[in-house]
PDB file of C-alpha atoms in Angstrom:
ATOM      1  CA  MET A   8      17.210 223.447 -59.292  1.00  0.00           C
ATOM      2  CA  LEU A   9      17.905 220.931 -62.058  1.00  0.00           C
ATOM      3  CA  ILE A  10      15.940 221.057 -65.315  1.00  0.00           C
ATOM      4  CA  GLY A  11      15.784 218.023 -67.582  1.00  0.00           C
ATOM      5  CA  ILE A  12      14.439 217.931 -71.136  1.00  0.00           C
ATOM      6  CA  ASP A  13      13.571 214.701 -72.955  1.00  0.00           C
ATOM      7  CA  TRP A  14      13.546 215.554 -76.670  1.00  0.00           C
ATOM      8  CA  GLY A  15      11.682 212.577 -78.057  1.00  0.00           C
ATOM      9  CA  GLY A  16      10.337 211.744 -81.478  1.00  0.00           C
ATOM     10  CA  THR A  17       6.703 212.089 -80.361  1.00  0.00           C
ATOM     11  CA  LYS A  18       6.876 214.364 -77.308  1.00  0.00           C
ATOM     12  CA  ILE A  19       9.181 216.885 -75.672  1.00  0.00           C
ATOM     13  CA  GLU A  20       8.976 216.728 -71.896  1.00  0.00           C
ATOM     14  CA  GLY A  21      10.553 218.946 -69.272  1.00  0.00           C
ATOM     15  CA  VAL A  22      10.904 218.493 -65.537  1.00  0.00           C
ATOM     16  CA  ALA A  23      12.287 220.652 -62.757  1.00  0.00           C
ATOM     17  CA  LEU A  24      13.814 218.772 -59.825  1.00  0.00           C
ATOM     18  CA  SER A  25      15.178 219.855 -56.501  1.00  0.00           C
ATOM     19  CA  PRO A  26      18.691 218.563 -55.728  1.00  0.00           C
ATOM     20  CA  ASP A  27      17.214 215.675 -53.707  1.00  0.00           C
ATOM     21  CA  GLY A  28      15.163 214.513 -56.730  1.00  0.00           C
ATOM     22  CA  SER A  29      11.798 215.898 -55.657  1.00  0.00           C
ATOM     23  CA  GLU A  30       9.714 216.993 -58.625  1.00  0.00           C
ATOM     24  CA  LEU A  31       8.824 220.692 -58.676  1.00  0.00           C
ATOM     25  CA  ALA A  32       7.145 221.063 -62.067  1.00  0.00           C
ATOM     26  CA  ARG A  33       6.575 219.145 -65.298  1.00  0.00           C
ATOM     27  CA  LEU A  34       5.503 220.034 -68.835  1.00  0.00           C
ATOM     28  CA  ARG A  35       4.915 217.931 -71.946  1.00  0.00           C
ATOM     29  CA  GLU A  36       4.246 218.972 -75.544  1.00  0.00           C
ATOM     30  CA  ASP A  37       3.911 217.097 -78.831  1.00  0.00           C
ATOM     31  CA  THR A  38       7.141 217.140 -80.836  1.00  0.00           C
ATOM     32  CA  PRO A  39       7.032 219.302 -83.984  1.00  0.00           C
ATOM     33  CA  ARG A  40       8.135 216.361 -86.098  1.00  0.00           C
ATOM     34  CA  HIS A  41      10.556 217.103 -88.944  1.00  0.00           C
ATOM     35  CA  ASP A  42      10.732 220.726 -87.741  1.00  0.00           C
ATOM     36  CA  TYR A  43      14.194 221.161 -86.261  1.00  0.00           C
ATOM     37  CA  ASP A  44      13.852 224.892 -85.589  1.00  0.00           C
ATOM     38  CA  GLY A  45      10.418 224.324 -84.083  1.00  0.00           C
ATOM     39  CA  CYS A  46      11.887 221.764 -81.676  1.00  0.00           C
ATOM     40  CA  ILE A  47      14.644 224.151 -80.578  1.00  0.00           C
ATOM     41  CA  ALA A  48      12.055 226.890 -79.984  1.00  0.00           C
ATOM     42  CA  MET A  49       9.786 224.546 -78.017  1.00  0.00           C
ATOM     43  CA  ILE A  50      12.634 223.442 -75.744  1.00  0.00           C
ATOM     44  CA  GLY A  51      13.407 227.094 -75.001  1.00  0.00           C
ATOM     45  CA  SER A  52       9.732 227.764 -74.228  1.00  0.00           C
ATOM     46  CA  ILE A  53       9.435 224.764 -71.890  1.00  0.00           C
ATOM     47  CA  ILE A  54      12.519 225.820 -69.916  1.00  0.00           C
ATOM     48  CA  LEU A  55      11.225 229.384 -69.471  1.00  0.00           C
ATOM     49  CA  ARG A  56       7.812 228.086 -68.381  1.00  0.00           C
ATOM     50  CA  LEU A  57       9.355 225.680 -65.852  1.00  0.00           C
ATOM     51  CA  GLU A  58      11.405 228.504 -64.372  1.00  0.00           C
ATOM     52  CA  ALA A  59       8.360 230.786 -64.262  1.00  0.00           C
ATOM     53  CA  ALA A  60       6.328 228.077 -62.522  1.00  0.00           C
ATOM     54  CA  THR A  61       8.974 227.501 -59.857  1.00  0.00           C
ATOM     55  CA  GLY A  62      10.391 231.011 -59.535  1.00  0.00           C
ATOM     56  CA  GLN A  63      13.877 229.542 -59.840  1.00  0.00           C
ATOM     57  CA  ARG A  64      16.604 229.369 -62.476  1.00  0.00           C
ATOM     58  CA  GLY A  65      17.915 225.877 -63.142  1.00  0.00           C
ATOM     59  CA  SER A  66      20.761 224.018 -64.775  1.00  0.00           C
ATOM     60  CA  VAL A  67      19.735 222.413 -68.080  1.00  0.00           C
ATOM     61  CA  GLY A  68      20.342 218.842 -69.242  1.00  0.00           C
ATOM     62  CA  ILE A  69      18.851 217.580 -72.505  1.00  0.00           C
ATOM     63  CA  GLY A  70      18.387 214.021 -73.725  1.00  0.00           C
ATOM     64  CA  ILE A  71      18.132 213.604 -77.508  1.00  0.00           C
ATOM     65  CA  PRO A  72      17.105 210.616 -79.693  1.00  0.00           C
ATOM     66  CA  GLY A  73      20.624 210.182 -81.056  1.00  0.00           C
ATOM     67  CA  SER A  74      24.055 211.369 -80.023  1.00  0.00           C
ATOM     68  CA  LEU A  75      26.591 214.085 -80.803  1.00  0.00           C
ATOM     69  CA  GLU A  76      29.835 213.571 -82.679  1.00  0.00           C
ATOM     70  CA  PRO A  77      32.379 213.992 -79.872  1.00  0.00           C
ATOM     71  CA  LYS A  78      34.472 216.710 -81.546  1.00  0.00           C
ATOM     72  CA  SER A  79      32.145 218.665 -83.838  1.00  0.00           C
ATOM     73  CA  ARG A  80      29.059 218.058 -81.617  1.00  0.00           C
ATOM     74  CA  ILE A  81      27.025 217.499 -84.770  1.00  0.00           C
ATOM     75  CA  GLY A  82      23.957 215.256 -84.447  1.00  0.00           C
ATOM     76  CA  LYS A  83      24.431 211.609 -85.476  1.00  0.00           C
ATOM     77  CA  GLY A  84      22.614 208.295 -85.176  1.00  0.00           C
ATOM     78  CA  ALA A  85      19.249 209.952 -84.545  1.00  0.00           C
ATOM     79  CA  SER A  86      16.005 208.104 -85.145  1.00  0.00           C
ATOM     80  CA  SER A  87      14.498 211.606 -85.336  1.00  0.00           C
ATOM     81  CA  THR A  88      16.328 212.108 -88.604  1.00  0.00           C
ATOM     82  CA  TRP A  89      15.800 215.879 -88.647  1.00  0.00           C
ATOM     83  CA  LEU A  90      18.596 216.105 -86.024  1.00  0.00           C
ATOM     84  CA  LEU A  91      21.172 214.467 -88.298  1.00  0.00           C
ATOM     85  CA  ASN A  92      24.149 216.638 -89.285  1.00  0.00           C
ATOM     86  CA  ARG A  93      22.782 219.573 -87.304  1.00  0.00           C
ATOM     87  CA  PRO A  94      24.835 221.622 -84.800  1.00  0.00           C
ATOM     88  CA  VAL A  95      22.429 220.611 -82.039  1.00  0.00           C
ATOM     89  CA  GLU A  96      24.447 221.737 -79.042  1.00  0.00           C
ATOM     90  CA  ALA A  97      25.448 225.083 -80.581  1.00  0.00           C
ATOM     91  CA  ASP A  98      21.873 225.845 -81.651  1.00  0.00           C
ATOM     92  CA  LEU A  99      20.507 225.007 -78.198  1.00  0.00           C
ATOM     93  CA  HIS A 100      23.198 227.131 -76.571  1.00  0.00           C
ATOM     94  CA  GLU A 101      22.362 230.083 -78.820  1.00  0.00           C
ATOM     95  CA  ARG A 102      18.650 229.728 -78.129  1.00  0.00           C
ATOM     96  CA  LEU A 103      18.979 229.333 -74.364  1.00  0.00           C
ATOM     97  CA  GLY A 104      21.934 231.635 -73.767  1.00  0.00           C
ATOM     98  CA  ARG A 105      23.392 229.441 -71.050  1.00  0.00           C
ATOM     99  CA  GLU A 106      25.598 226.415 -70.475  1.00  0.00           C
ATOM    100  CA  LEU A 107      23.899 223.078 -70.986  1.00  0.00           C
ATOM    101  CA  ARG A 108      24.667 219.369 -71.231  1.00  0.00           C
ATOM    102  CA  VAL A 109      23.339 217.199 -74.054  1.00  0.00           C
ATOM    103  CA  GLU A 110      23.379 213.389 -74.040  1.00  0.00           C
ATOM    104  CA  ASN A 111      21.660 210.453 -75.718  1.00  0.00           C
ATOM    105  CA  ASP A 112      18.175 209.723 -74.339  1.00  0.00           C
ATOM    106  CA  ALA A 113      19.005 206.091 -73.530  1.00  0.00           C
ATOM    107  CA  ASP A 114      22.089 207.254 -71.620  1.00  0.00           C
ATOM    108  CA  CYS A 115      19.783 209.537 -69.633  1.00  0.00           C
ATOM    109  CA  LEU A 116      17.525 206.560 -68.897  1.00  0.00           C
ATOM    110  CA  ALA A 117      20.521 204.547 -67.693  1.00  0.00           C
ATOM    111  CA  ALA A 118      21.778 207.369 -65.462  1.00  0.00           C
ATOM    112  CA  SER A 119      18.333 208.006 -64.002  1.00  0.00           C
ATOM    113  CA  GLU A 120      17.750 204.357 -63.145  1.00  0.00           C
ATOM    114  CA  ALA A 121      21.288 203.946 -61.811  1.00  0.00           C
ATOM    115  CA  VAL A 122      21.026 206.971 -59.492  1.00  0.00           C
ATOM    116  CA  ASP A 123      17.622 206.497 -57.877  1.00  0.00           C
ATOM    117  CA  GLY A 124      15.743 203.930 -59.937  1.00  0.00           C
ATOM    118  CA  ALA A 125      15.637 200.198 -60.513  1.00  0.00           C
ATOM    119  CA  GLY A 126      19.410 200.027 -61.007  1.00  0.00           C
ATOM    120  CA  ALA A 127      20.356 201.861 -57.806  1.00  0.00           C
ATOM    121  CA  GLY A 128      23.062 199.961 -55.928  1.00  0.00           C
ATOM    122  CA  HIS A 129      24.378 198.271 -59.081  1.00  0.00           C
ATOM    123  CA  ASN A 130      27.697 199.350 -60.570  1.00  0.00           C
ATOM    124  CA  VAL A 131      27.087 198.497 -64.251  1.00  0.00           C
ATOM    125  CA  VAL A 132      23.537 199.172 -65.462  1.00  0.00           C
ATOM    126  CA  PHE A 133      22.485 198.299 -69.022  1.00  0.00           C
ATOM    127  CA  ALA A 134      19.257 200.158 -69.764  1.00  0.00           C
ATOM    128  CA  VAL A 135      17.278 198.963 -72.781  1.00  0.00           C
ATOM    129  CA  ILE A 136      14.592 200.942 -74.608  1.00  0.00           C
ATOM    130  CA  LEU A 137      12.072 198.785 -76.465  1.00  0.00           C
ATOM    131  CA  GLY A 138       9.719 201.434 -77.805  1.00  0.00           C
ATOM    132  CA  SER A 139       9.015 202.847 -81.242  1.00  0.00           C
ATOM    133  CA  GLY A 140      12.723 202.220 -81.772  1.00  0.00           C
ATOM    134  CA  ALA A 141      15.249 200.136 -79.841  1.00  0.00           C
ATOM    135  CA  GLY A 142      18.414 201.286 -78.113  1.00  0.00           C
ATOM    136  CA  ALA A 143      20.348 201.161 -74.900  1.00  0.00           C
ATOM    137  CA  GLY A 144      22.437 203.151 -72.479  1.00  0.00           C
ATOM    138  CA  ILE A 145      25.173 202.101 -70.085  1.00  0.00           C
ATOM    139  CA  ALA A 146      25.758 203.605 -66.660  1.00  0.00           C
ATOM    140  CA  VAL A 147      28.856 202.826 -64.602  1.00  0.00           C
ATOM    141  CA  GLY A 148      28.998 204.023 -61.014  1.00  0.00           C
ATOM    142  CA  GLY A 149      25.843 206.077 -61.545  1.00  0.00           C
ATOM    143  CA  ARG A 150      27.201 207.934 -64.577  1.00  0.00           C
ATOM    144  CA  ALA A 151      26.449 207.367 -68.252  1.00  0.00           C
ATOM    145  CA  HIS A 152      29.332 205.777 -70.165  1.00  0.00           C
ATOM    146  CA  HIS A 153      29.893 207.139 -73.677  1.00  0.00           C
ATOM    147  CA  GLY A 154      33.272 206.049 -75.077  1.00  0.00           C
ATOM    148  CA  PRO A 155      35.625 207.991 -77.371  1.00  0.00           C
ATOM    149  CA  ASN A 156      33.172 207.829 -80.298  1.00  0.00           C
ATOM    150  CA  ASN A 157      30.098 208.631 -78.174  1.00  0.00           C
ATOM    151  CA  SER A 158      28.711 205.314 -79.371  1.00  0.00           C
ATOM    152  CA  ALA A 159      28.420 203.205 -76.218  1.00  0.00           C
ATOM    153  CA  GLY A 160      25.031 201.553 -75.959  1.00  0.00           C
ATOM    154  CA  GLU A 161      24.153 201.695 -79.663  1.00  0.00           C
ATOM    155  CA  TRP A 162      22.779 198.210 -79.201  1.00  0.00           C
ATOM    156  CA  GLY A 163      19.861 198.706 -81.562  1.00  0.00           C
ATOM    157  CA  HIS A 164      22.156 199.145 -84.555  1.00  0.00           C
ATOM    158  CA  ASN A 165      23.989 195.879 -84.259  1.00  0.00           C
ATOM    159  CA  PRO A 166      22.816 193.035 -86.513  1.00  0.00           C
ATOM    160  CA  LEU A 167      20.495 190.376 -85.150  1.00  0.00           C
ATOM    161  CA  PRO A 168      22.780 187.639 -83.723  1.00  0.00           C
ATOM    162  CA  MET A 169      22.583 184.061 -84.981  1.00  0.00           C
ATOM    163  CA  PRO A 170      20.111 184.874 -87.778  1.00  0.00           C
ATOM    164  CA  GLN A 171      18.062 182.201 -89.469  1.00  0.00           C
ATOM    165  CA  ALA A 172      17.971 182.080 -93.266  1.00  0.00           C
ATOM    166  CA  SER A 173      14.508 183.653 -93.262  1.00  0.00           C
ATOM    167  CA  GLU A 174      15.871 186.603 -91.266  1.00  0.00           C
ATOM    168  CA  LEU A 175      18.476 187.584 -93.857  1.00  0.00           C
ATOM    169  CA  PRO A 176      19.200 190.250 -94.970  1.00  0.00           C
ATOM    170  CA  GLY A 177      16.535 191.818 -92.763  1.00  0.00           C
ATOM    171  CA  ALA A 178      14.486 194.958 -93.235  1.00  0.00           C
ATOM    172  CA  PRO A 179      16.191 198.223 -94.202  1.00  0.00           C
ATOM    173  CA  CYS A 180      16.936 200.539 -91.282  1.00  0.00           C
ATOM    174  CA  TYR A 181      16.953 204.336 -91.365  1.00  0.00           C
ATOM    175  CA  CYS A 182      20.688 204.172 -90.575  1.00  0.00           C
ATOM    176  CA  GLY A 183      21.326 202.735 -94.061  1.00  0.00           C
ATOM    177  CA  LYS A 184      21.988 199.128 -93.014  1.00  0.00           C
ATOM    178  CA  HIS A 185      19.738 196.070 -93.084  1.00  0.00           C
ATOM    179  CA  GLY A 186      18.614 193.829 -90.250  1.00  0.00           C
ATOM    180  CA  CYS A 187      19.516 196.068 -87.301  1.00  0.00           C
ATOM    181  CA  LEU A 188      18.132 194.872 -83.969  1.00  0.00           C
ATOM    182  CA  GLU A 189      15.845 197.905 -83.980  1.00  0.00           C
ATOM    183  CA  THR A 190      14.031 196.447 -86.992  1.00  0.00           C
ATOM    184  CA  TRP A 191      13.365 193.224 -85.033  1.00  0.00           C
ATOM    185  CA  VAL A 192      12.810 194.071 -81.346  1.00  0.00           C
ATOM    186  CA  SER A 193      11.191 197.512 -81.241  1.00  0.00           C
ATOM    187  CA  GLY A 194       7.515 197.736 -80.392  1.00  0.00           C
ATOM    188  CA  ARG A 195       6.905 198.989 -83.909  1.00  0.00           C
ATOM    189  CA  ALA A 196       8.630 195.882 -85.316  1.00  0.00           C
ATOM    190  CA  PHE A 197       6.476 193.593 -83.151  1.00  0.00           C
ATOM    191  CA  GLU A 198       3.318 195.273 -84.416  1.00  0.00           C
ATOM    192  CA  ALA A 199       4.536 195.169 -88.025  1.00  0.00           C
ATOM    193  CA  GLU A 200       5.250 191.440 -87.752  1.00  0.00           C
ATOM    194  CA  TYR A 201       1.686 190.808 -86.581  1.00  0.00           C
ATOM    195  CA  ALA A 202       0.276 192.934 -89.409  1.00  0.00           C
ATOM    196  CA  ARG A 203       2.402 191.084 -91.994  1.00  0.00           C
ATOM    197  CA  HIS A 204       1.046 187.703 -90.956  1.00  0.00           C
ATOM    198  CA  THR A 205      -2.576 188.664 -90.329  1.00  0.00           C
ATOM    199  CA  GLY A 206      -3.288 191.692 -92.502  1.00  0.00           C
ATOM    200  CA  THR A 207      -4.590 193.447 -89.368  1.00  0.00           C
ATOM    201  CA  GLU A 208      -2.839 196.331 -87.644  1.00  0.00           C
ATOM    202  CA  LEU A 209      -2.967 196.158 -83.859  1.00  0.00           C
ATOM    203  CA  LYS A 210      -1.039 197.852 -81.081  1.00  0.00           C
ATOM    204  CA  ALA A 211       1.321 195.637 -79.084  1.00  0.00           C
ATOM    205  CA  ARG A 212      -1.024 195.660 -76.091  1.00  0.00           C
ATOM    206  CA  ALA A 213      -3.856 194.254 -78.205  1.00  0.00           C
ATOM    207  CA  VAL A 214      -1.598 191.589 -79.705  1.00  0.00           C
ATOM    208  CA  MET A 215      -0.601 190.477 -76.212  1.00  0.00           C
ATOM    209  CA  GLU A 216      -4.261 190.210 -75.233  1.00  0.00           C
ATOM    210  CA  LYS A 217      -4.630 187.714 -78.070  1.00  0.00           C
ATOM    211  CA  VAL A 218      -1.537 185.839 -76.839  1.00  0.00           C
ATOM    212  CA  ARG A 219      -3.079 185.532 -73.366  1.00  0.00           C
ATOM    213  CA  ALA A 220      -6.372 184.385 -74.904  1.00  0.00           C
ATOM    214  CA  GLY A 221      -4.555 181.498 -76.585  1.00  0.00           C
ATOM    215  CA  ASP A 222      -4.449 182.823 -80.149  1.00  0.00           C
ATOM    216  CA  ARG A 223      -1.927 180.501 -81.847  1.00  0.00           C
ATOM    217  CA  LEU A 224      -0.583 182.935 -84.452  1.00  0.00           C
ATOM    218  CA  ALA A 225      -0.218 185.771 -81.956  1.00  0.00           C
ATOM    219  CA  GLY A 226       1.601 183.341 -79.665  1.00  0.00           C
ATOM    220  CA  LEU A 227       4.043 182.362 -82.411  1.00  0.00           C
ATOM    221  CA  ILE A 228       4.779 186.014 -83.185  1.00  0.00           C
ATOM    222  CA  TRP A 229       5.395 186.747 -79.494  1.00  0.00           C
ATOM    223  CA  ASP A 230       7.659 183.692 -79.282  1.00  0.00           C
ATOM    224  CA  ARG A 231       9.733 184.958 -82.212  1.00  0.00           C
ATOM    225  CA  TYR A 232       9.945 188.428 -80.717  1.00  0.00           C
ATOM    226  CA  LEU A 233      11.099 187.016 -77.383  1.00  0.00           C
ATOM    227  CA  ASP A 234      13.707 184.834 -79.085  1.00  0.00           C
ATOM    228  CA  ARG A 235      15.133 187.723 -81.084  1.00  0.00           C
ATOM    229  CA  THR A 236      15.305 189.956 -78.024  1.00  0.00           C
ATOM    230  CA  ALA A 237      17.059 187.170 -76.123  1.00  0.00           C
ATOM    231  CA  ARG A 238      19.612 186.721 -78.892  1.00  0.00           C
ATOM    232  CA  GLY A 239      20.302 190.429 -78.894  1.00  0.00           C
ATOM    233  CA  LEU A 240      20.807 190.621 -75.139  1.00  0.00           C
ATOM    234  CA  SER A 241      22.879 187.435 -74.967  1.00  0.00           C
ATOM    235  CA  VAL A 242      25.654 189.235 -76.858  1.00  0.00           C
ATOM    236  CA  VAL A 243      25.564 192.004 -74.223  1.00  0.00           C
ATOM    237  CA  VAL A 244      26.005 189.376 -71.503  1.00  0.00           C
ATOM    238  CA  ASN A 245      28.898 187.757 -73.375  1.00  0.00           C
ATOM    239  CA  THR A 246      30.592 191.131 -73.916  1.00  0.00           C
ATOM    240  CA  LEU A 247      29.789 193.302 -70.888  1.00  0.00           C
ATOM    241  CA  ASP A 248      27.980 191.040 -68.396  1.00  0.00           C
ATOM    242  CA  PRO A 249      26.200 193.979 -66.726  1.00  0.00           C
ATOM    243  CA  ASP A 250      25.010 193.785 -63.145  1.00  0.00           C
ATOM    244  CA  ILE A 251      21.393 194.417 -64.160  1.00  0.00           C
ATOM    245  CA  PHE A 252      19.177 194.976 -67.201  1.00  0.00           C
ATOM    246  CA  VAL A 253      16.665 197.795 -66.748  1.00  0.00           C
ATOM    247  CA  MET A 254      13.926 197.849 -69.374  1.00  0.00           C
ATOM    248  CA  GLY A 255      12.129 200.924 -70.721  1.00  0.00           C
ATOM    249  CA  GLY A 256       9.823 201.756 -73.622  1.00  0.00           C
ATOM    250  CA  GLY A 257       6.338 200.469 -74.353  1.00  0.00           C
ATOM    251  CA  MET A 258       7.301 196.782 -74.614  1.00  0.00           C
ATOM    252  CA  SER A 259       8.767 196.952 -71.108  1.00  0.00           C
ATOM    253  CA  ASN A 260       5.196 197.119 -69.780  1.00  0.00           C
ATOM    254  CA  ILE A 261       4.530 193.493 -70.832  1.00  0.00           C
ATOM    255  CA  PRO A 262       4.789 191.264 -67.704  1.00  0.00           C
ATOM    256  CA  GLU A 263       5.592 188.161 -69.764  1.00  0.00           C
ATOM    257  CA  LEU A 264       8.875 189.773 -70.811  1.00  0.00           C
ATOM    258  CA  TYR A 265      10.253 189.362 -67.289  1.00  0.00           C
ATOM    259  CA  GLU A 266       8.784 185.908 -66.810  1.00  0.00           C
ATOM    260  CA  GLU A 267      10.077 184.392 -70.044  1.00  0.00           C
ATOM    261  CA  LEU A 268      13.134 186.367 -71.174  1.00  0.00           C
ATOM    262  CA  PRO A 269      15.745 185.134 -68.623  1.00  0.00           C
ATOM    263  CA  ALA A 270      15.472 181.486 -69.662  1.00  0.00           C
ATOM    264  CA  ARG A 271      15.627 182.493 -73.325  1.00  0.00           C
ATOM    265  CA  ILE A 272      18.798 184.520 -72.842  1.00  0.00           C
ATOM    266  CA  ALA A 273      20.378 181.570 -71.028  1.00  0.00           C
ATOM    267  CA  ARG A 274      19.980 179.468 -74.197  1.00  0.00           C
ATOM    268  CA  TYR A 275      22.364 181.747 -76.072  1.00  0.00           C
ATOM    269  CA  THR A 276      24.987 182.946 -73.579  1.00  0.00           C
ATOM    270  CA  PHE A 277      28.431 181.369 -73.500  1.00  0.00           C
ATOM    271  CA  SER A 278      28.228 180.904 -69.742  1.00  0.00           C
ATOM    272  CA  THR A 279      26.246 177.923 -68.466  1.00  0.00           C
ATOM    273  CA  VAL A 280      24.496 180.174 -65.933  1.00  0.00           C
ATOM    274  CA  PHE A 281      22.475 183.383 -66.229  1.00  0.00           C
ATOM    275  CA  HIS A 282      21.668 185.187 -62.993  1.00  0.00           C
ATOM    276  CA  THR A 283      21.346 188.792 -64.199  1.00  0.00           C
ATOM    277  CA  PRO A 284      18.205 190.566 -62.925  1.00  0.00           C
ATOM    278  CA  ILE A 285      15.898 191.921 -65.650  1.00  0.00           C
ATOM    279  CA  VAL A 286      13.579 194.579 -64.248  1.00  0.00           C
ATOM    280  CA  PRO A 287      11.302 197.376 -65.492  1.00  0.00           C
ATOM    281  CA  SER A 288      12.448 200.954 -65.038  1.00  0.00           C
ATOM    282  CA  ARG A 289      11.230 202.448 -61.775  1.00  0.00           C
ATOM    283  CA  HIS A 290      10.433 205.852 -63.233  1.00  0.00           C
ATOM    284  CA  GLY A 291       8.760 204.606 -66.421  1.00  0.00           C
ATOM    285  CA  ASP A 292       8.179 207.302 -69.038  1.00  0.00           C
ATOM    286  CA  SER A 293       9.730 209.850 -66.675  1.00  0.00           C
ATOM    287  CA  SER A 294      13.106 208.156 -66.417  1.00  0.00           C
ATOM    288  CA  GLY A 295      14.682 209.799 -69.463  1.00  0.00           C
ATOM    289  CA  VAL A 296      13.702 213.317 -68.469  1.00  0.00           C
ATOM    290  CA  ARG A 297      14.906 212.736 -64.888  1.00  0.00           C
ATOM    291  CA  GLY A 298      18.200 211.398 -66.226  1.00  0.00           C
ATOM    292  CA  ALA A 299      18.637 214.543 -68.319  1.00  0.00           C
ATOM    293  CA  ALA A 300      18.252 216.629 -65.160  1.00  0.00           C
ATOM    294  CA  TRP A 301      20.766 214.383 -63.362  1.00  0.00           C
ATOM    295  CA  LEU A 302      23.434 215.353 -65.943  1.00  0.00           C
ATOM    296  CA  TRP A 303      24.096 218.244 -63.534  1.00  0.00           C
ATOM    297  CA  LYS A 304      23.668 216.300 -60.308  1.00  0.00           C
ATOM    298  CA  ASP A 305      27.285 216.806 -59.238  1.00  0.00           C
ATOM    299  CA  GLY A 306      27.586 220.373 -60.505  1.00  0.00           C
TER     300      GLY A 306
END
């Protein structure tokens, strides 16, 4: 049995899979935000409850909202800032008393979708999360690619390409820089842009309902969001030219993204053609937790 844990900023989810990918059990709890020790304890509890529910002991893979420094295994680059500079892997190992594998949550998304999701059959899968934050993972040959600095796929912390004067220097990011893509293309950024221009706070879904109803201001804000996302992904095409883009996170549920984004990206790529498929993740919210379980797929 393979157990996957998705340690997110708002929820911690666990799943138990059989080796063929069939789901045996699933649990989800709200994340104890800003409570590092509480998160470690909850992960331990979820694993024990999954094993009790199935009557089996499983391997454990964990996806975190950040990554681990490759030598010290200290938490870095985490949007859940209470993981920063913490010995995440060592603390989890002490709590669980067993071997485990810990990877970035976007890498888990990429691996999940590359193995048996929307990216299956493609060699290089670039998985994008457009949720409360923005990030990406890269899978090559069905396995997450990390690099020597464990920084592959940190797309959300590159600057917005080809910025206009009004987009400089950009909003401050939790990472300490200004104008990171995350501050422009996350779902939270889309909602904040609408609130700035209207004085009304709405969820992205409600803003898109206004777009479809012909609201001019909502349409302009969506157009800007689309353009910024296209600029960000055009650099990925120019650098990596992946076989497929697989989209996750709340903004990936907007149908217009798939209808309008390809032509926008083509405006900014160096190549005169753009044929890369852009598709939603097959497993949706479950993709990250499945990818964490797949960290042990080959033993």
